[in-house]
Short mmCIF file of C-alpha atoms in Angstrom, two decimals:
data_model
loop_
_atom_site.label_atom_id
_atom_site.label_comp_id
_atom_site.label_asym_id
_atom_site.label_seq_id
_atom_site.Cartn_x
_atom_site.Cartn_y
_atom_site.Cartn_z
CA ASN A 6 -22.34 13.86 -21.07
CA ALA A 7 -22.68 12.74 -17.46
CA GLY A 8 -22.28 9.09 -18.53
CA VAL A 9 -23.72 6.63 -16.01
CA THR A 10 -24.93 8.14 -12.76
CA GLN A 11 -25.99 6.32 -9.61
CA THR A 12 -27.72 7.53 -6.47
CA PRO A 13 -27.28 7.35 -3.58
CA LYS A 14 -23.51 6.98 -3.11
CA PHE A 15 -23.93 5.43 0.35
CA GLN A 16 -26.86 3.86 2.14
CA VAL A 17 -27.41 2.08 5.44
CA LEU A 18 -30.54 -0.03 5.80
CA LYS A 19 -31.99 -2.13 8.55
CA THR A 20 -32.90 -5.75 7.85
CA GLY A 21 -36.32 -5.94 6.24
CA GLN A 22 -36.36 -2.42 4.84
CA SER A 23 -36.85 -1.84 1.13
CA MET A 24 -35.21 0.71 -1.10
CA THR A 25 -34.47 1.59 -4.71
CA LEU A 26 -31.02 2.22 -6.13
CA GLN A 27 -31.21 4.63 -9.04
CA CYS A 28 -29.23 4.39 -12.26
CA ALA A 29 -29.41 6.69 -15.28
CA GLN A 30 -27.38 7.03 -18.48
CA ASP A 31 -27.42 9.78 -21.08
CA MET A 32 -25.65 7.92 -23.90
CA ASN A 33 -28.81 6.38 -25.42
CA HIS A 34 -27.43 2.90 -24.69
CA GLU A 35 -29.74 -0.04 -25.27
CA TYR A 36 -28.10 -2.41 -22.76
CA MET A 37 -27.99 -1.79 -19.04
CA SER A 38 -26.88 -4.06 -16.20
CA TRP A 39 -26.65 -4.19 -12.43
CA TYR A 40 -23.69 -5.85 -10.71
CA ARG A 41 -22.69 -6.36 -7.11
CA GLN A 42 -19.05 -6.47 -6.08
CA ASP A 43 -17.93 -8.35 -2.99
CA PRO A 44 -14.39 -9.08 -1.76
CA GLY A 45 -13.04 -12.26 -3.34
CA MET A 46 -16.15 -12.65 -5.53
CA GLY A 47 -15.56 -10.11 -8.25
CA LEU A 48 -18.41 -8.51 -10.16
CA ARG A 49 -21.54 -10.61 -10.30
CA LEU A 50 -24.47 -9.84 -12.60
CA ILE A 51 -27.80 -9.30 -10.82
CA HIS A 52 -30.16 -8.26 -13.63
CA TYR A 53 -29.80 -6.81 -17.08
CA SER A 54 -31.91 -5.17 -19.77
CA VAL A 55 -31.54 -5.14 -23.55
CA GLY A 56 -34.04 -2.34 -24.07
CA ALA A 57 -37.01 -0.51 -22.60
CA GLY A 58 -39.53 -3.04 -21.31
CA ILE A 59 -37.12 -6.00 -21.52
CA THR A 60 -35.28 -7.34 -18.49
CA ASP A 61 -33.74 -10.67 -17.53
CA GLN A 62 -32.02 -12.31 -14.59
CA GLY A 63 -28.31 -12.58 -14.13
CA GLU A 64 -26.26 -14.77 -11.85
CA VAL A 65 -27.57 -13.54 -8.47
CA PRO A 66 -31.13 -12.15 -8.93
CA ASN A 67 -32.80 -13.31 -5.70
CA GLY A 68 -34.01 -10.46 -3.50
CA TYR A 69 -33.82 -7.86 -6.27
CA ASN A 70 -36.30 -6.49 -8.81
CA VAL A 71 -35.74 -4.31 -11.84
CA SER A 72 -37.83 -2.56 -14.46
CA ARG A 73 -36.93 -0.51 -17.53
CA SER A 74 -39.65 1.88 -18.55
CA THR A 75 -37.30 4.26 -20.40
CA THR A 76 -33.99 3.88 -22.23
CA GLU A 77 -32.27 6.17 -19.72
CA ASP A 78 -33.27 4.67 -16.36
CA PHE A 79 -32.76 1.25 -14.80
CA PRO A 80 -33.62 1.22 -11.08
CA LEU A 81 -32.78 -1.73 -8.82
CA ARG A 82 -35.20 -2.49 -6.02
CA LEU A 83 -34.33 -4.35 -2.84
CA LEU A 84 -37.56 -5.87 -1.62
CA SER A 85 -36.63 -6.80 1.95
CA ALA A 86 -33.01 -6.04 2.73
CA ALA A 87 -30.82 -8.74 4.29
CA PRO A 88 -27.26 -8.48 5.69
CA SER A 89 -26.12 -10.70 2.78
CA GLN A 90 -26.98 -7.81 0.46
CA THR A 91 -24.28 -5.63 2.00
CA SER A 92 -22.14 -4.86 -1.03
CA VAL A 93 -21.07 -2.28 -3.57
CA TYR A 94 -23.54 -2.03 -6.43
CA PHE A 95 -22.56 -0.93 -9.92
CA CYS A 96 -24.77 -0.03 -12.83
CA ALA A 97 -23.35 -0.29 -16.35
CA SER A 98 -24.52 0.47 -19.87
CA ARG A 99 -23.36 -0.10 -23.44
CA GLY A 100 -24.59 0.38 -26.94
CA ALA A 101 -25.93 -2.61 -28.86
CA ASP A 102 -23.09 -2.40 -31.39
CA SER A 103 -20.25 -2.07 -28.87
CA TYR A 104 -18.53 -4.26 -26.30
CA GLU A 105 -17.49 -1.30 -24.18
CA GLN A 106 -19.44 -1.16 -20.95
CA TYR A 107 -19.50 2.11 -19.05
CA PHE A 108 -19.82 1.78 -15.29
CA GLY A 109 -21.31 4.19 -12.80
CA PRO A 110 -19.46 5.25 -9.63
CA GLY A 111 -21.24 2.70 -7.44
CA THR A 112 -23.50 2.65 -4.40
CA ARG A 113 -22.09 1.30 -1.12
CA LEU A 114 -24.90 -0.43 0.74
CA THR A 115 -24.73 -1.69 4.32
CA VAL A 116 -27.56 -3.74 5.78
CA THR A 117 -27.53 -4.10 9.57
CA GLN B 7 -14.44 -24.56 -11.46
CA LYS B 8 -14.93 -20.83 -11.99
CA GLU B 9 -15.31 -19.77 -15.60
CA VAL B 10 -12.66 -17.06 -15.19
CA GLU B 11 -9.87 -17.34 -12.61
CA GLN B 12 -7.57 -14.53 -11.55
CA ASP B 13 -4.92 -14.27 -8.84
CA PRO B 14 -6.10 -11.61 -6.37
CA GLY B 15 -2.61 -10.39 -5.49
CA PRO B 16 -1.70 -7.92 -4.18
CA LEU B 17 1.19 -7.43 -6.57
CA SER B 18 3.78 -4.79 -5.63
CA VAL B 19 6.36 -3.62 -8.17
CA PRO B 20 8.83 -0.72 -8.34
CA GLU B 21 8.14 2.17 -10.67
CA GLY B 22 9.36 1.44 -14.20
CA ALA B 23 8.91 -2.33 -13.93
CA ILE B 24 7.10 -4.45 -16.51
CA VAL B 25 3.93 -5.85 -14.98
CA SER B 26 2.27 -9.07 -16.10
CA LEU B 27 -1.32 -9.74 -15.05
CA ASN B 28 -2.97 -13.02 -15.95
CA CYS B 29 -6.28 -14.86 -16.09
CA THR B 30 -7.34 -18.31 -17.14
CA TYR B 31 -10.75 -19.26 -18.49
CA SER B 32 -12.53 -22.57 -18.81
CA ASN B 33 -14.69 -22.40 -21.95
CA SER B 34 -12.87 -22.64 -25.25
CA ALA B 35 -15.89 -21.06 -26.99
CA PHE B 36 -15.19 -17.63 -25.48
CA GLN B 37 -14.11 -15.18 -28.17
CA TYR B 38 -14.15 -11.69 -26.63
CA PHE B 39 -11.74 -10.78 -23.85
CA MET B 40 -11.48 -7.56 -21.88
CA TRP B 41 -9.34 -5.88 -19.26
CA TYR B 42 -10.84 -3.31 -16.89
CA ARG B 43 -9.03 -1.04 -14.47
CA GLN B 44 -10.69 -0.06 -11.20
CA TYR B 45 -9.30 2.63 -8.94
CA SER B 46 -10.18 2.48 -5.27
CA ARG B 47 -13.82 3.40 -4.60
CA LYS B 48 -14.53 3.97 -8.32
CA GLY B 49 -16.33 2.05 -11.04
CA PRO B 50 -14.37 -0.17 -13.45
CA GLU B 51 -13.27 1.37 -16.76
CA LEU B 52 -12.48 -0.57 -19.91
CA LEU B 53 -8.77 -0.61 -20.75
CA MET B 54 -8.66 -2.93 -23.74
CA TYR B 55 -10.54 -5.68 -25.45
CA THR B 56 -9.44 -8.31 -27.93
CA TYR B 57 -11.24 -10.70 -30.20
CA SER B 58 -9.98 -14.28 -30.45
CA SER B 59 -6.23 -14.90 -30.20
CA GLY B 60 -3.29 -12.58 -30.56
CA ASN B 61 -1.93 -9.34 -29.20
CA LYS B 62 -3.31 -5.83 -29.00
CA GLU B 63 -1.22 -2.85 -28.01
CA ASP B 64 -2.29 0.56 -26.70
CA GLY B 65 0.49 2.78 -25.46
CA ARG B 66 2.15 1.10 -22.47
CA PHE B 67 -0.48 -1.63 -22.35
CA THR B 68 -0.51 -4.91 -24.28
CA ALA B 69 -3.31 -7.47 -24.09
CA GLN B 70 -2.54 -11.02 -25.16
CA VAL B 71 -4.85 -14.00 -25.63
CA ASP B 72 -3.62 -17.58 -25.98
CA LYS B 73 -6.67 -19.64 -26.85
CA SER B 74 -4.73 -22.91 -26.95
CA SER B 75 -3.98 -22.63 -23.22
CA LYS B 76 -7.05 -20.48 -22.38
CA TYR B 77 -4.82 -17.77 -20.96
CA ILE B 78 -5.35 -13.98 -21.00
CA SER B 79 -2.56 -11.57 -20.14
CA LEU B 80 -2.15 -7.83 -19.67
CA PHE B 81 1.35 -6.36 -19.79
CA ILE B 82 2.11 -2.87 -18.52
CA ARG B 83 5.45 -1.39 -19.59
CA ASP B 84 7.22 1.35 -17.65
CA SER B 85 4.70 1.07 -14.81
CA GLN B 86 3.79 4.26 -12.95
CA PRO B 87 2.36 4.87 -9.46
CA SER B 88 -0.80 6.03 -11.26
CA ASP B 89 -1.22 2.45 -12.54
CA SER B 90 -1.91 1.33 -8.95
CA ALA B 91 -5.42 -0.11 -9.15
CA THR B 92 -7.31 -3.38 -9.35
CA TYR B 93 -7.27 -4.99 -12.80
CA LEU B 94 -10.21 -7.17 -13.78
CA CYS B 95 -10.26 -9.53 -16.72
CA ALA B 96 -13.57 -10.38 -18.34
CA VAL B 97 -14.93 -12.57 -21.09
CA TYR B 98 -18.01 -12.01 -23.18
CA PRO B 99 -19.71 -15.19 -24.40
CA SER B 100 -21.22 -14.41 -27.80
CA GLY B 101 -24.99 -14.04 -27.90
CA THR B 102 -25.51 -13.91 -24.12
CA TYR B 103 -25.44 -10.14 -23.34
CA LYS B 104 -23.50 -11.08 -20.19
CA TYR B 105 -19.92 -10.51 -19.14
CA ILE B 106 -18.08 -12.87 -16.82
CA PHE B 107 -15.50 -11.14 -14.65
CA GLY B 108 -12.46 -12.42 -12.81
CA THR B 109 -12.10 -11.43 -9.16
CA GLY B 110 -9.44 -8.82 -9.96
CA THR B 111 -5.73 -8.42 -9.16
CA ARG B 112 -4.64 -5.54 -6.94
CA LEU B 113 -1.53 -3.84 -8.29
CA LYS B 114 0.64 -1.40 -6.37
CA VAL B 115 3.41 0.47 -8.19
CA LEU B 116 5.89 1.91 -5.70
CA ALA B 117 7.56 5.26 -6.44
#
């Protein structure tokens, strides 16, 4: 099992550019989430999904889109990157009958 | 007021010391409490979780919840340099699908 994988590991964008952060899990988990982690702010929930075709907003959703067409994949789209989106992004998944979230290795994003 | 508060540290201790890491939370309805460990430049990994009040032990780690004072603690016995990491507490409000994390405490165990 690869667990939760994220690509890319690092990315530098210019303001206004768009991109997609990829997340995949091979554990057949129903729930998947995207977090951003900033110094002094902890992990903040951006969007989450409770199953294929079902997504909802978290604490900080503005500027981000998600979709969940399969159980395995949960991409995060930045529509028009802003310097305030410079952060480390983590994807996580868990089964519906468990409280244990598995996190991916993260994507470090810099927006200039 | 933040829903989960955690001292950011850093906390430096000598090898072999007992470490106490703490969080407070604001909502007395919270029932599920977790501790995650995050090594530098890695994703968080779940260390322990507890339901409601009481203690839970796993090897050198003990998680404690005091619901009367809304206090969550993680104790590490015989701390090792390999325990050097950031420790995040989290709560899981029932029925919300969402976790609320503290900001994390950086721990350094000196050899």
